[in-house]
Short mmCIF file of C-alpha atoms and ligand atoms in Angstrom, two decimals:
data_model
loop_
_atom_site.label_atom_id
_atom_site.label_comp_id
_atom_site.label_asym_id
_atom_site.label_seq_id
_atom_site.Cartn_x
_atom_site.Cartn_y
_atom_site.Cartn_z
CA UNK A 265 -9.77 1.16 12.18
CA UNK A 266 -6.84 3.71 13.26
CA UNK A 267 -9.79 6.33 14.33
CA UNK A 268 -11.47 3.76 16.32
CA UNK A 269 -8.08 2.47 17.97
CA UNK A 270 -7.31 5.97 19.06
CA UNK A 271 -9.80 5.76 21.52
CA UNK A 272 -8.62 2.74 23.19
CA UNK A 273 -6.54 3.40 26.84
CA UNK A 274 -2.91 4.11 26.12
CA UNK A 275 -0.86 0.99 25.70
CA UNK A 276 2.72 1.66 26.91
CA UNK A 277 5.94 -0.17 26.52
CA UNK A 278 9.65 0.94 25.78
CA UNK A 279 9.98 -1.79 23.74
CA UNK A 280 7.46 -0.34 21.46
CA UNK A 281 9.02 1.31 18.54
CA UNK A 282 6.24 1.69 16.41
CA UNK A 283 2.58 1.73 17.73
CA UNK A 284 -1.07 2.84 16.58
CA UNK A 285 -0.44 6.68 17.53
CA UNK A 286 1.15 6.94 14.23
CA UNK A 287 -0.64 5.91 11.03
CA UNK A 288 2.30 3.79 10.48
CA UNK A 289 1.83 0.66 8.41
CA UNK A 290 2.80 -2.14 10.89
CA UNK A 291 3.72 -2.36 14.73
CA UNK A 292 7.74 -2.93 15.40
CA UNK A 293 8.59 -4.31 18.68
CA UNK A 294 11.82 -4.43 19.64
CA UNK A 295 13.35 -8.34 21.62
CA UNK A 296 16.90 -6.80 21.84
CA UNK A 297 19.48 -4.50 20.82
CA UNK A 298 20.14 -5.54 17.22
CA UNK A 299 16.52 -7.18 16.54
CA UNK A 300 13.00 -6.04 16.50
CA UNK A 301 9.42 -7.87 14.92
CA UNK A 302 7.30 -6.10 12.47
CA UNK A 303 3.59 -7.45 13.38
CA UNK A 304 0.84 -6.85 11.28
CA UNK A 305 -2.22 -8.47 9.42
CA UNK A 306 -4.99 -7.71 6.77
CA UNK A 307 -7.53 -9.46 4.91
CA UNK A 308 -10.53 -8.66 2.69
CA UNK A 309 -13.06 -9.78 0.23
CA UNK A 310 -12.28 -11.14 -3.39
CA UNK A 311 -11.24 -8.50 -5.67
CA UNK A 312 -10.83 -10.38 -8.94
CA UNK A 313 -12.78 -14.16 -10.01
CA UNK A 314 -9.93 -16.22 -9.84
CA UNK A 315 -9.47 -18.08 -6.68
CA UNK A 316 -5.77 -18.28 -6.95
CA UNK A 317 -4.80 -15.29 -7.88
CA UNK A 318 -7.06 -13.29 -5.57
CA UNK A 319 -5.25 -15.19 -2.88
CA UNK A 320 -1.76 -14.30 -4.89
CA UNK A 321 -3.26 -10.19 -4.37
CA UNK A 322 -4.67 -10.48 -0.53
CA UNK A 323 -0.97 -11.82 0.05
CA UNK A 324 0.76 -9.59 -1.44
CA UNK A 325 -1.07 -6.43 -0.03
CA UNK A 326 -0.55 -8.14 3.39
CA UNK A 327 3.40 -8.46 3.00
CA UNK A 328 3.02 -4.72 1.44
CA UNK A 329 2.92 -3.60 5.05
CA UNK A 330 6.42 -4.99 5.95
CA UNK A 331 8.03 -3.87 2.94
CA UNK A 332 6.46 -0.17 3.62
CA UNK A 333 9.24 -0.51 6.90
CA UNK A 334 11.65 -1.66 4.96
CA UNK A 335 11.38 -5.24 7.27
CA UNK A 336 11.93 -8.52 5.93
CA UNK A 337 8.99 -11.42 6.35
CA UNK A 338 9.58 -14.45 8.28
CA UNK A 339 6.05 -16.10 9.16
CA UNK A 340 2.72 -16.07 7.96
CA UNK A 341 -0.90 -17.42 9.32
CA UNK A 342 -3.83 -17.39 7.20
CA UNK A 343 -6.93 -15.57 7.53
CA UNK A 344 -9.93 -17.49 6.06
CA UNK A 345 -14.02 -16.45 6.12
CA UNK A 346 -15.53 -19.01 4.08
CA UNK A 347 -19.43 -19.87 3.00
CA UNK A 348 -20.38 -23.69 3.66
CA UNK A 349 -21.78 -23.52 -0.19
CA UNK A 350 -19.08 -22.79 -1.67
CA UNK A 351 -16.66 -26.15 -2.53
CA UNK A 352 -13.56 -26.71 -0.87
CA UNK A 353 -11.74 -26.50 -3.98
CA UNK A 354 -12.02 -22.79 -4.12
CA UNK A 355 -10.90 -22.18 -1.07
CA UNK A 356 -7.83 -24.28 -1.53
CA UNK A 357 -6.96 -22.50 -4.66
CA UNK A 358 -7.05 -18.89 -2.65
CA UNK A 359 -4.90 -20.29 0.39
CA UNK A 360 -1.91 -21.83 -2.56
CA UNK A 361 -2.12 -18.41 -3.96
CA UNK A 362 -1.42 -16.97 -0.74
CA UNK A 363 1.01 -19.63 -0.19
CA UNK A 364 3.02 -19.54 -3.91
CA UNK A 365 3.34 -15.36 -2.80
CA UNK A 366 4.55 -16.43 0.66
CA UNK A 367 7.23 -18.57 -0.08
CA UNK A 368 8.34 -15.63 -3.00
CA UNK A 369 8.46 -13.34 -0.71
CA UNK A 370 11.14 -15.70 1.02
CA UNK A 371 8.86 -16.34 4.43
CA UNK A 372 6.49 -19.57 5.85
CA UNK A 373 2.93 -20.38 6.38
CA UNK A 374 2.93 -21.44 9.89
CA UNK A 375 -0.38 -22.20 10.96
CA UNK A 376 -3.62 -20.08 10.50
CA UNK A 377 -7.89 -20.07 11.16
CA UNK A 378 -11.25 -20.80 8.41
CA UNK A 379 -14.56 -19.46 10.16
CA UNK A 380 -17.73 -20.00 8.28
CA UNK A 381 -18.96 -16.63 6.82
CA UNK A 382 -21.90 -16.01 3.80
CA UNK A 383 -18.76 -13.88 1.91
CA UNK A 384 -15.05 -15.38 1.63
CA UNK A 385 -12.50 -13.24 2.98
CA UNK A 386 -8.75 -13.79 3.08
CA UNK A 387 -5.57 -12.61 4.46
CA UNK A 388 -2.67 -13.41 6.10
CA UNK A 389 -1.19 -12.36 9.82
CA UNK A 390 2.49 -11.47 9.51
CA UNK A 391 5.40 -11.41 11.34
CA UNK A 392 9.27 -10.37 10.17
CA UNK A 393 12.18 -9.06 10.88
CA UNK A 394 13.95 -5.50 11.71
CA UNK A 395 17.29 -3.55 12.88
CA UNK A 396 15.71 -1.55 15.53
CA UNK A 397 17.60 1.14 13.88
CA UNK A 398 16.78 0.58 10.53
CA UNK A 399 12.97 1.08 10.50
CA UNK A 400 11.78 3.22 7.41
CA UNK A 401 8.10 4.90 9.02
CA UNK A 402 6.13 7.72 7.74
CA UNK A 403 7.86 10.62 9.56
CA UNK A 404 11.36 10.83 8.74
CA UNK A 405 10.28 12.42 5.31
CA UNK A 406 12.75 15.95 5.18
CA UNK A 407 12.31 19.24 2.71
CA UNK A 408 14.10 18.90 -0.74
CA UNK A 409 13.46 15.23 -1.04
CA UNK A 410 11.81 13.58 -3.89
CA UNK A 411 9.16 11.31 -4.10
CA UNK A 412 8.55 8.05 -5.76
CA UNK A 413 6.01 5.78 -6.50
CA UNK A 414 6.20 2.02 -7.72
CA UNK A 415 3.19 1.13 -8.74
CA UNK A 416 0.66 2.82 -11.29
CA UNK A 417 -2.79 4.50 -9.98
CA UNK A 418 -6.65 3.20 -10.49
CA UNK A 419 -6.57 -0.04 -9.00
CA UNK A 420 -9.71 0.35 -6.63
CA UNK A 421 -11.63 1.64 -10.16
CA UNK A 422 -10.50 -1.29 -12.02
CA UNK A 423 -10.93 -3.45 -9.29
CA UNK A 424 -14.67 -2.03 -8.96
CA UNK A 425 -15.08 -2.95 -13.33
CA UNK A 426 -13.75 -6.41 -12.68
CA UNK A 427 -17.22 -6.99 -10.52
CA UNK A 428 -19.30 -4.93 -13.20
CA UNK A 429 -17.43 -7.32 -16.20
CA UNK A 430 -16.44 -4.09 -17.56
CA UNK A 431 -13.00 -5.01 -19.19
CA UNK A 432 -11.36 -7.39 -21.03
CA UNK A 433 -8.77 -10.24 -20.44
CA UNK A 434 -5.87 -8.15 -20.86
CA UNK A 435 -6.72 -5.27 -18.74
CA UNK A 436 -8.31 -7.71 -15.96
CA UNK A 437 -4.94 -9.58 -16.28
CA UNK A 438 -2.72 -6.40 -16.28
CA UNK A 439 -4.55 -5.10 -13.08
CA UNK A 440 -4.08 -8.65 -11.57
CA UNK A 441 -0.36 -8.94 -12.17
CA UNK A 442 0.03 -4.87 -10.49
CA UNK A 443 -1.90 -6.14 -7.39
CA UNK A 444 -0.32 -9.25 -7.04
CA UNK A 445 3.23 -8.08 -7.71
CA UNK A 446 5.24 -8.43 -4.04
CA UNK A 447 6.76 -4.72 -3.36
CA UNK A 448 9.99 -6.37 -2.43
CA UNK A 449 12.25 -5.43 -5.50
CA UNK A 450 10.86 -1.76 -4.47
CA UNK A 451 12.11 -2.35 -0.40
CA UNK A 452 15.30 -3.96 -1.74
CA UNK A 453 16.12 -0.58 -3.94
CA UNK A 454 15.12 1.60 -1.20
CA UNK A 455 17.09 -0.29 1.22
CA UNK A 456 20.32 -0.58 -0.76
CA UNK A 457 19.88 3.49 -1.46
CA UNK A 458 18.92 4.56 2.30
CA UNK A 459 15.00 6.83 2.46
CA UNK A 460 13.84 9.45 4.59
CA UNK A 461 10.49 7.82 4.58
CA UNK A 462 8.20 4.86 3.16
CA UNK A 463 4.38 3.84 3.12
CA UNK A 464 2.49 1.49 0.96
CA UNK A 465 -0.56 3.13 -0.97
CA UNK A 466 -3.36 0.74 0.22
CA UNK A 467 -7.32 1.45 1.15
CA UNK A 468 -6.89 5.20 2.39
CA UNK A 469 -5.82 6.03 -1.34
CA UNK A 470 -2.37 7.99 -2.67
CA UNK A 471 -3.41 11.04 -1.10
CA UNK A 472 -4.96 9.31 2.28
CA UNK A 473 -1.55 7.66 2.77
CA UNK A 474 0.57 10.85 1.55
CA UNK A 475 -1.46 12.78 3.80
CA UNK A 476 -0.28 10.49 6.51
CA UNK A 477 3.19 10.79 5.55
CA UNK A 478 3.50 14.37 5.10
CA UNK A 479 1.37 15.29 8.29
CA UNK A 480 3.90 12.59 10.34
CA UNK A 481 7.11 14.66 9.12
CA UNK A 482 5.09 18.18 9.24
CA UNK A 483 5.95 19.07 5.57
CA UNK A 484 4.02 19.68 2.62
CA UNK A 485 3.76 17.67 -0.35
CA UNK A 486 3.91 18.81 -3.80
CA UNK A 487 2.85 16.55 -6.40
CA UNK A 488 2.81 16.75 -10.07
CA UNK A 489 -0.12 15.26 -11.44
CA UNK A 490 1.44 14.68 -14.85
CA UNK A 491 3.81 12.41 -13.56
CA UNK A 492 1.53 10.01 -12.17
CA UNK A 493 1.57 6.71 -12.83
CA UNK A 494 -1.99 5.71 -13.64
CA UNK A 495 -3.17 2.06 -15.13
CA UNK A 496 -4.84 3.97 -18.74
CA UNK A 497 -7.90 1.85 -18.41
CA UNK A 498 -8.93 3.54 -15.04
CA UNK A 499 -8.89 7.57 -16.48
CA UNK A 500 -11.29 5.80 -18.66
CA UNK A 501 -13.39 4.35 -16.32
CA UNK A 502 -13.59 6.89 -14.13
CA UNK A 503 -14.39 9.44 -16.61
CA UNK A 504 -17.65 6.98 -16.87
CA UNK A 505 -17.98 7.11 -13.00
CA UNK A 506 -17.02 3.84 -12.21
CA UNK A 507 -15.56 4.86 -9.08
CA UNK A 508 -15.62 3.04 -5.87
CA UNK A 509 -17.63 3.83 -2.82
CA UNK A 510 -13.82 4.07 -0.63
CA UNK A 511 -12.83 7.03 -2.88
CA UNK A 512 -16.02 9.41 -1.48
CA UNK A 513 -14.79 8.43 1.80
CA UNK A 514 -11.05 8.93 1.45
CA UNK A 515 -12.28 12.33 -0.46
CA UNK A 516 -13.74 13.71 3.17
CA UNK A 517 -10.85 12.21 5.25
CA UNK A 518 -8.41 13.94 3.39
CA UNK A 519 -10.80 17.29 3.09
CA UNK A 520 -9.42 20.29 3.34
CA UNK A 521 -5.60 19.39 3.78
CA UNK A 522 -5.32 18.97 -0.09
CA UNK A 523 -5.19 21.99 -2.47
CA UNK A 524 -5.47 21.20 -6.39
CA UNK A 525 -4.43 23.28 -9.45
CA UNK A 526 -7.60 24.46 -11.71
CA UNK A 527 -5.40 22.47 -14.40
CA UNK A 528 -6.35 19.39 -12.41
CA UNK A 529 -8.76 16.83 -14.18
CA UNK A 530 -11.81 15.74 -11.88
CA UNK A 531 -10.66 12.00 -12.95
CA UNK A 532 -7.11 12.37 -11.72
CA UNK A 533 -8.51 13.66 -8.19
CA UNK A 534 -10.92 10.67 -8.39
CA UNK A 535 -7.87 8.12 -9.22
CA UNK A 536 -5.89 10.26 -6.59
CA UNK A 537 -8.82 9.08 -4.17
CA UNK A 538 -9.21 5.77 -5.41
CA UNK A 539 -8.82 3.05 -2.45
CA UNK A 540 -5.59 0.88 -3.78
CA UNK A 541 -5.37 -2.95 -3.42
CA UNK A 542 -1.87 -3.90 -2.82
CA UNK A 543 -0.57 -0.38 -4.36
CA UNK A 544 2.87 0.68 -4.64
CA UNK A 545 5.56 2.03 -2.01
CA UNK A 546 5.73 6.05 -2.06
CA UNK A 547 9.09 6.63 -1.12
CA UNK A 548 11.01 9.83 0.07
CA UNK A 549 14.25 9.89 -1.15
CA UNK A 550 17.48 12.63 -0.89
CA UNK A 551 17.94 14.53 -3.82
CA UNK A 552 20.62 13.31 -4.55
CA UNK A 553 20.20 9.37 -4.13
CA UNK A 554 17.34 9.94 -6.49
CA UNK A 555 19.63 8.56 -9.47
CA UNK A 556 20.72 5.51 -7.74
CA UNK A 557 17.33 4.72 -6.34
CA UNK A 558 15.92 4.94 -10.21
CA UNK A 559 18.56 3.06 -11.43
CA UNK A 560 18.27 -0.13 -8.84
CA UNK A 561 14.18 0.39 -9.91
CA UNK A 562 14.92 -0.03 -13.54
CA UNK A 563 16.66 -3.22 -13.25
CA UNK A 564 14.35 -4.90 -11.03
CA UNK A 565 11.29 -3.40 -10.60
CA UNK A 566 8.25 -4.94 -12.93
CA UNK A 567 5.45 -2.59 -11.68
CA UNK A 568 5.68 1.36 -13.47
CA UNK A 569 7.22 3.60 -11.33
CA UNK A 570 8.01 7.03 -11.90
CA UNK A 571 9.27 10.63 -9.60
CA UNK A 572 6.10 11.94 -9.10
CA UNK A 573 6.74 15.41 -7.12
CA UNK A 574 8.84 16.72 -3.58
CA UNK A 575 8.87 17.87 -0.04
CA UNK A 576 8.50 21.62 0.40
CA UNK A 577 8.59 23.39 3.77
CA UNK A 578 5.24 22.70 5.21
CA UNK A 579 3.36 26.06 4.24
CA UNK A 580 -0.30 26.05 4.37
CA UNK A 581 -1.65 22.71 3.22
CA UNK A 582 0.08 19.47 3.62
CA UNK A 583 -0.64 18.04 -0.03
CA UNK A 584 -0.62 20.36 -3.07
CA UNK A 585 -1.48 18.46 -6.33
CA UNK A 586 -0.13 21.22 -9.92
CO1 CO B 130 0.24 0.05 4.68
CO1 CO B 131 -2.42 -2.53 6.04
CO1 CO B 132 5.64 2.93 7.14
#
Protein backbone atom coordinates (compact mmCIF):
# COMPACT_ATOMS: atom_id res chain seq x y z
CA UNK A 1 0.00 0.00 0.00
CA UNK A 2 2.85 2.62 1.15
CA UNK A 3 4.54 2.07 -2.54
CA UNK A 4 1.34 2.72 -4.20
CA UNK A 5 0.49 5.85 -1.89
CA UNK A 6 3.80 7.37 -2.79
CA UNK A 7 2.60 8.10 -6.00
CA UNK A 8 -0.37 9.98 -5.03
CA UNK A 9 -0.01 14.21 -5.35
CA UNK A 10 1.57 15.58 -2.22
CA UNK A 11 -0.91 16.16 0.54
CA UNK A 12 0.25 19.13 2.67
CA UNK A 13 -0.76 20.44 6.02
CA UNK A 14 1.22 21.86 9.11
CA UNK A 15 -0.93 20.17 11.17
CA UNK A 16 0.37 16.98 9.85
CA UNK A 17 2.84 15.44 12.13
CA UNK A 18 3.04 12.18 10.83
CA UNK A 19 2.06 11.33 7.16
CA UNK A 20 2.58 8.46 4.44
CA UNK A 21 6.21 9.81 3.41
CA UNK A 22 7.43 7.88 6.29
CA UNK A 23 6.69 4.18 6.72
CA UNK A 24 5.37 5.17 10.00
CA UNK A 25 2.67 3.01 11.53
CA UNK A 26 -0.29 5.48 11.86
CA UNK A 27 -1.04 9.19 10.74
CA UNK A 28 -0.89 11.89 13.85
CA UNK A 29 -2.66 15.03 13.28
CA UNK A 30 -2.29 17.56 15.48
CA UNK A 31 -6.10 19.85 16.82
CA UNK A 32 -3.93 22.01 19.18
CA UNK A 33 -0.98 22.66 21.17
CA UNK A 34 -1.14 19.93 23.81
CA UNK A 35 -3.34 17.33 21.65
CA UNK A 36 -2.98 15.47 18.47
CA UNK A 37 -5.18 12.12 16.85
CA UNK A 38 -3.45 9.01 15.85
CA UNK A 39 -5.70 7.72 12.73
CA UNK A 40 -5.29 4.52 11.37
CA UNK A 41 -7.13 1.22 10.26
CA UNK A 42 -6.46 -2.45 9.11
CA UNK A 43 -8.32 -5.48 8.46
CA UNK A 44 -7.74 -8.92 6.90
CA UNK A 45 -8.87 -12.41 6.37
CA UNK A 46 -9.32 -15.10 9.21
CA UNK A 47 -6.13 -16.33 10.47
CA UNK A 48 -7.21 -18.97 12.97
CA UNK A 49 -11.04 -21.12 12.98
CA UNK A 50 -12.45 -19.56 15.80
CA UNK A 51 -14.75 -16.73 15.11
CA UNK A 52 -14.11 -15.00 18.32
CA UNK A 53 -10.87 -15.10 18.74
CA UNK A 54 -9.87 -14.26 15.18
CA UNK A 55 -11.83 -11.13 15.84
CA UNK A 56 -9.86 -10.90 19.46
CA UNK A 57 -6.33 -11.05 16.81
CA UNK A 58 -7.64 -8.59 13.81
CA UNK A 59 -8.27 -6.19 16.93
CA UNK A 60 -5.48 -6.39 18.46
CA UNK A 61 -3.11 -6.02 15.38
CA UNK A 62 -5.30 -2.95 14.56
CA UNK A 63 -4.70 -1.18 18.08
CA UNK A 64 -0.90 -2.50 17.51
CA UNK A 65 -0.54 0.54 15.30
CA UNK A 66 -1.31 3.10 18.10
CA UNK A 67 0.68 1.50 20.61
CA UNK A 68 3.76 1.42 17.95
CA UNK A 69 3.39 5.66 18.68
CA UNK A 70 3.16 5.25 21.94
CA UNK A 71 -0.77 6.87 21.56
CA UNK A 72 -3.54 5.86 23.60
CA UNK A 73 -7.02 4.49 21.79
CA UNK A 74 -10.17 6.26 22.15
CA UNK A 75 -12.66 5.03 19.28
CA UNK A 76 -13.10 2.23 17.15
CA UNK A 77 -15.41 1.37 13.88
CA UNK A 78 -15.59 -1.98 12.55
CA UNK A 79 -14.55 -3.28 9.33
CA UNK A 80 -16.73 -6.22 8.16
CA UNK A 81 -16.61 -8.31 4.49
CA UNK A 82 -18.98 -10.97 5.00
CA UNK A 83 -20.41 -14.02 2.59
CA UNK A 84 -24.40 -14.17 2.55
CA UNK A 85 -23.79 -18.15 3.29
CA UNK A 86 -22.24 -17.91 6.04
CA UNK A 87 -24.79 -17.52 9.39
CA UNK A 88 -24.99 -14.49 11.25
CA UNK A 89 -23.82 -16.13 14.24
CA UNK A 90 -20.29 -16.20 13.04
CA UNK A 91 -20.06 -12.99 12.26
CA UNK A 92 -21.35 -11.85 15.58
CA UNK A 93 -18.86 -13.92 17.37
CA UNK A 94 -15.80 -12.09 15.28
CA UNK A 95 -17.28 -8.45 15.91
CA UNK A 96 -17.56 -9.42 20.26
CA UNK A 97 -14.06 -10.53 19.84
CA UNK A 98 -13.15 -7.37 18.39
CA UNK A 99 -15.30 -5.74 20.84
CA UNK A 100 -14.07 -7.79 24.33
CA UNK A 101 -10.22 -6.47 22.87
CA UNK A 102 -11.65 -2.95 22.42
CA UNK A 103 -13.01 -2.26 25.58
CA UNK A 104 -9.39 -3.97 27.14
CA UNK A 105 -7.61 -1.85 25.45
CA UNK A 106 -9.64 0.91 27.43
CA UNK A 107 -11.40 2.54 24.03
CA UNK A 108 -15.26 2.29 22.27
CA UNK A 109 -16.88 0.79 19.33
CA UNK A 110 -18.58 3.69 17.85
CA UNK A 111 -20.20 2.78 14.82
CA UNK A 112 -18.75 0.76 11.81
CA UNK A 113 -19.77 -0.96 7.99
CA UNK A 114 -20.63 -5.12 6.82
CA UNK A 115 -20.38 -5.35 2.86
CA UNK A 116 -21.20 -8.66 1.36
CA UNK A 117 -17.94 -10.37 0.15
CA UNK A 118 -17.38 -14.46 -0.91
CA UNK A 119 -14.32 -14.26 2.01
CA UNK A 120 -14.93 -12.58 5.61
CA UNK A 121 -12.60 -9.97 6.42
CA UNK A 122 -12.37 -7.90 9.59
CA UNK A 123 -10.84 -4.98 11.17
CA UNK A 124 -11.32 -2.08 12.94
CA UNK A 125 -10.72 1.90 11.99
CA UNK A 126 -9.04 3.66 14.91
CA UNK A 127 -8.72 6.76 16.34
CA UNK A 128 -6.69 7.91 19.81
CA UNK A 129 -4.97 10.13 21.46
CA UNK A 130 -1.34 11.97 21.50
CA UNK A 131 1.00 14.84 23.11
CA UNK A 132 2.08 16.34 19.92
CA UNK A 133 5.37 16.10 21.55
CA UNK A 134 5.31 12.81 22.71
CA UNK A 135 5.00 10.77 19.47
CA UNK A 136 7.39 7.64 19.45
CA UNK A 137 7.92 7.11 15.17
CA UNK A 138 10.46 5.13 13.41
CA UNK A 139 13.26 7.74 13.10
CA UNK A 140 14.35 8.93 16.32
CA UNK A 141 16.30 5.55 16.71
CA UNK A 142 20.23 6.95 17.81
CA UNK A 143 23.77 4.81 17.77
CA UNK A 144 24.49 2.84 21.07
CA UNK A 145 20.88 2.05 21.72
CA UNK A 146 19.51 -1.32 22.27
CA UNK A 147 16.82 -3.04 20.84
CA UNK A 148 13.89 -4.94 22.08
CA UNK A 149 11.33 -7.04 21.01
CA UNK A 150 7.99 -8.16 22.84
CA UNK A 151 6.71 -10.68 21.13
CA UNK A 152 8.29 -14.10 19.87
CA UNK A 153 8.93 -14.75 15.92
CA UNK A 154 6.98 -17.33 13.38
CA UNK A 155 3.60 -16.19 13.60
CA UNK A 156 2.86 -15.86 9.73
CA UNK A 157 4.38 -19.79 9.57
CA UNK A 158 2.16 -20.91 12.26
CA UNK A 159 -0.53 -18.96 11.13
CA UNK A 160 -0.01 -20.60 7.51
CA UNK A 161 -0.13 -24.55 9.63
CA UNK A 162 -3.30 -23.48 11.36
CA UNK A 163 -5.00 -23.55 7.60
CA UNK A 164 -2.94 -26.81 6.67
CA UNK A 165 -4.26 -28.46 10.37
CA UNK A 166 -0.70 -28.90 10.97
CA UNK A 167 -0.54 -28.49 14.85
CA UNK A 168 -2.13 -29.29 17.79
CA UNK A 169 -4.43 -27.54 20.40
CA UNK A 170 -1.74 -26.24 22.40
CA UNK A 171 0.43 -24.76 19.84
CA UNK A 172 -2.78 -23.39 17.82
CA UNK A 173 -3.81 -21.95 21.26
CA UNK A 174 -0.29 -20.60 22.19
CA UNK A 175 -0.05 -18.82 18.72
CA UNK A 176 -3.64 -17.47 19.34
CA UNK A 177 -3.03 -16.01 22.76
CA UNK A 178 0.64 -14.16 21.10
CA UNK A 179 -1.59 -12.65 18.32
CA UNK A 180 -4.30 -11.67 20.30
CA UNK A 181 -2.31 -10.28 23.21
CA UNK A 182 -2.94 -6.13 23.11
CA UNK A 183 0.81 -4.54 22.98
CA UNK A 184 -0.28 -2.12 25.62
CA UNK A 185 1.69 -3.44 28.74
CA UNK A 186 4.72 -3.12 26.07
CA UNK A 187 3.63 0.95 25.21
CA UNK A 188 3.02 1.44 28.94
CA UNK A 189 6.85 0.20 29.77
CA UNK A 190 8.20 2.09 26.97
CA UNK A 191 6.34 5.09 27.89
CA UNK A 192 7.11 5.13 31.61
CA UNK A 193 11.05 4.52 30.46
CA UNK A 194 11.16 7.23 27.49
CA UNK A 195 12.48 5.38 23.57
CA UNK A 196 14.35 6.70 20.82
CA UNK A 197 12.08 4.80 18.54
CA UNK A 198 9.04 2.23 18.21
CA UNK A 199 7.27 0.09 15.38
CA UNK A 200 5.04 -2.86 15.58
CA UNK A 201 6.35 -6.04 13.60
CA UNK A 202 3.24 -6.66 11.38
CA UNK A 203 2.91 -7.96 7.48
CA UNK A 204 6.35 -6.49 6.15
CA UNK A 205 8.10 -9.01 8.66
CA UNK A 206 10.95 -8.18 11.62
CA UNK A 207 13.35 -7.26 9.12
CA UNK A 208 10.73 -5.33 6.64
CA UNK A 209 9.76 -3.18 9.64
CA UNK A 210 13.50 -2.91 11.10
CA UNK A 211 14.49 -1.99 7.76
CA UNK A 212 12.02 0.80 8.01
CA UNK A 213 13.22 1.87 11.25
CA UNK A 214 16.80 1.84 10.73
CA UNK A 215 16.62 3.44 7.13
CA UNK A 216 14.17 6.39 8.92
CA UNK A 217 17.06 7.18 11.58
CA UNK A 218 19.99 6.38 8.89
CA UNK A 219 21.73 3.80 11.18
CA UNK A 220 22.48 0.31 10.92
CA UNK A 221 21.07 -2.44 12.76
CA UNK A 222 22.85 -5.21 14.29
CA UNK A 223 20.97 -8.08 15.37
CA UNK A 224 21.86 -11.18 17.12
CA UNK A 225 20.09 -13.99 15.83
CA UNK A 226 20.51 -16.06 18.99
CA UNK A 227 18.59 -13.82 20.91
CA UNK A 228 15.53 -13.99 19.01
CA UNK A 229 12.50 -14.70 20.30
CA UNK A 230 10.96 -17.34 18.08
CA UNK A 231 7.51 -19.43 18.88
CA UNK A 232 9.68 -23.27 18.79
CA UNK A 233 6.94 -24.74 16.72
CA UNK A 234 7.70 -22.36 13.71
CA UNK A 235 11.85 -23.34 13.34
CA UNK A 236 10.07 -26.56 12.97
CA UNK A 237 7.79 -25.78 10.47
CA UNK A 238 9.76 -23.91 8.50
CA UNK A 239 12.52 -26.30 8.38
CA UNK A 240 9.54 -28.39 6.53
CA UNK A 241 8.84 -25.30 4.29
CA UNK A 242 5.75 -24.29 5.59
CA UNK A 243 6.43 -20.82 4.92
CA UNK A 244 4.06 -18.24 3.76
CA UNK A 245 3.81 -16.71 0.37
CA UNK A 246 4.41 -12.80 2.32
CA UNK A 247 7.88 -14.02 3.43
CA UNK A 248 9.23 -14.43 -0.55
CA UNK A 249 7.92 -11.06 -0.92
CA UNK A 250 9.25 -9.32 2.18
CA UNK A 251 12.62 -11.41 1.18
CA UNK A 252 12.94 -9.05 -2.22
CA UNK A 253 11.70 -5.84 -0.48
CA UNK A 254 14.23 -6.00 1.96
CA UNK A 255 17.00 -7.36 -0.78
CA UNK A 256 20.11 -6.25 -0.61
CA UNK A 257 19.97 -3.88 2.55
CA UNK A 258 20.37 -7.01 4.84
CA UNK A 259 23.75 -8.79 5.29
CA UNK A 260 23.69 -12.28 7.26
CA UNK A 261 26.49 -14.20 9.07
CA UNK A 262 27.40 -17.73 7.28
CA UNK A 263 26.46 -18.93 10.99
CA UNK A 264 22.93 -17.93 10.07
CA UNK A 265 20.31 -20.85 9.70
CA UNK A 266 18.19 -20.59 6.36
CA UNK A 267 15.05 -21.08 8.88
CA UNK A 268 15.91 -18.12 11.06
CA UNK A 269 16.17 -15.83 7.78
CA UNK A 270 12.84 -17.44 6.75
CA UNK A 271 11.19 -16.65 10.37
CA UNK A 272 13.15 -13.25 10.07
CA UNK A 273 10.94 -12.84 6.78
CA UNK A 274 7.92 -14.28 8.01
CA UNK A 275 4.82 -11.71 7.60
CA UNK A 276 3.69 -11.22 11.53
CA UNK A 277 -0.02 -11.00 12.59
CA UNK A 278 -0.31 -8.67 15.42
CA UNK A 279 3.63 -9.09 16.27
CA UNK A 280 5.43 -7.42 18.93
CA UNK A 281 6.77 -3.70 19.43
CA UNK A 282 10.67 -3.43 18.48
CA UNK A 283 11.74 -0.80 20.59
CA UNK A 284 14.99 1.39 20.67
CA UNK A 285 15.96 2.10 23.91
CA UNK A 286 19.21 4.20 25.66
CA UNK A 287 21.69 2.07 26.98
CA UNK A 288 21.22 2.83 29.88
CA UNK A 289 17.27 2.75 30.43
CA UNK A 290 17.68 -0.74 29.11
CA UNK A 291 17.41 -2.10 32.87
CA UNK A 292 14.38 -0.22 33.74
CA UNK A 293 12.64 -0.89 30.48
CA UNK A 294 13.30 -4.90 31.22
CA UNK A 295 12.29 -4.61 34.52
CA UNK A 296 8.67 -2.75 33.87
CA UNK A 297 8.53 -5.82 30.92
CA UNK A 298 8.98 -8.50 33.46
CA UNK A 299 6.23 -7.49 35.63
CA UNK A 300 3.70 -6.95 33.09
CA UNK A 301 4.42 -8.15 29.96
CA UNK A 302 2.75 -11.82 29.07
CA UNK A 303 4.18 -12.14 25.50
CA UNK A 304 8.36 -13.32 25.48
CA UNK A 305 10.42 -10.58 25.04
CA UNK A 306 13.99 -10.44 25.01
CA UNK A 307 17.26 -7.65 23.88
CA UNK A 308 17.75 -8.85 20.67
CA UNK A 309 20.83 -6.66 19.23
CA UNK A 310 21.84 -2.48 18.80
CA UNK A 311 22.27 0.57 16.73
CA UNK A 312 25.70 0.95 15.15
CA UNK A 313 26.77 3.93 13.04
CA UNK A 314 25.12 3.30 9.77
CA UNK A 315 28.15 1.66 7.78
CA UNK A 316 27.35 -0.19 4.72
CA UNK A 317 24.09 -2.06 5.13
CA UNK A 318 21.26 -0.97 7.25
CA UNK A 319 20.44 -4.50 8.89
CA UNK A 320 23.26 -6.94 9.79
CA UNK A 321 21.88 -10.24 11.26
CA UNK A 322 25.50 -12.39 13.39
CO1 LIG B 1 2.47 -1.01 12.27
CO1 LIG C 1 -0.82 -1.42 10.13
CO1 LIG D 1 5.89 4.11 14.65
Amino acid sequence: MAQVLCQLPGFHDENLIVGMDTYDDAAVYKVCEDKAVILTMDFFTPVVDDPYIFGQIAAANALSDIYAMGGKPATAMNIACFPNCLSTEVLAKIVKGGADKVKEAGAIIVGGHTIEDNEPKYGLSLMGFIHPNNVVTNAGVKPGDVLILTKPLGLGIMATAIKADLLDEGAVEKAAFIMSYLNKDACDAMLETGVNGCTDITGFGFLGHALEMAKASNVTFEICSDRLPIIAESIQLAKMGIIPAGAYKNRSYVGDRVVFSNSVNQEIKDILFDPQTSGGLLIAVEEKKVNGLLELLKNNNKTEFSIIGKVKDKDGYFLEIV
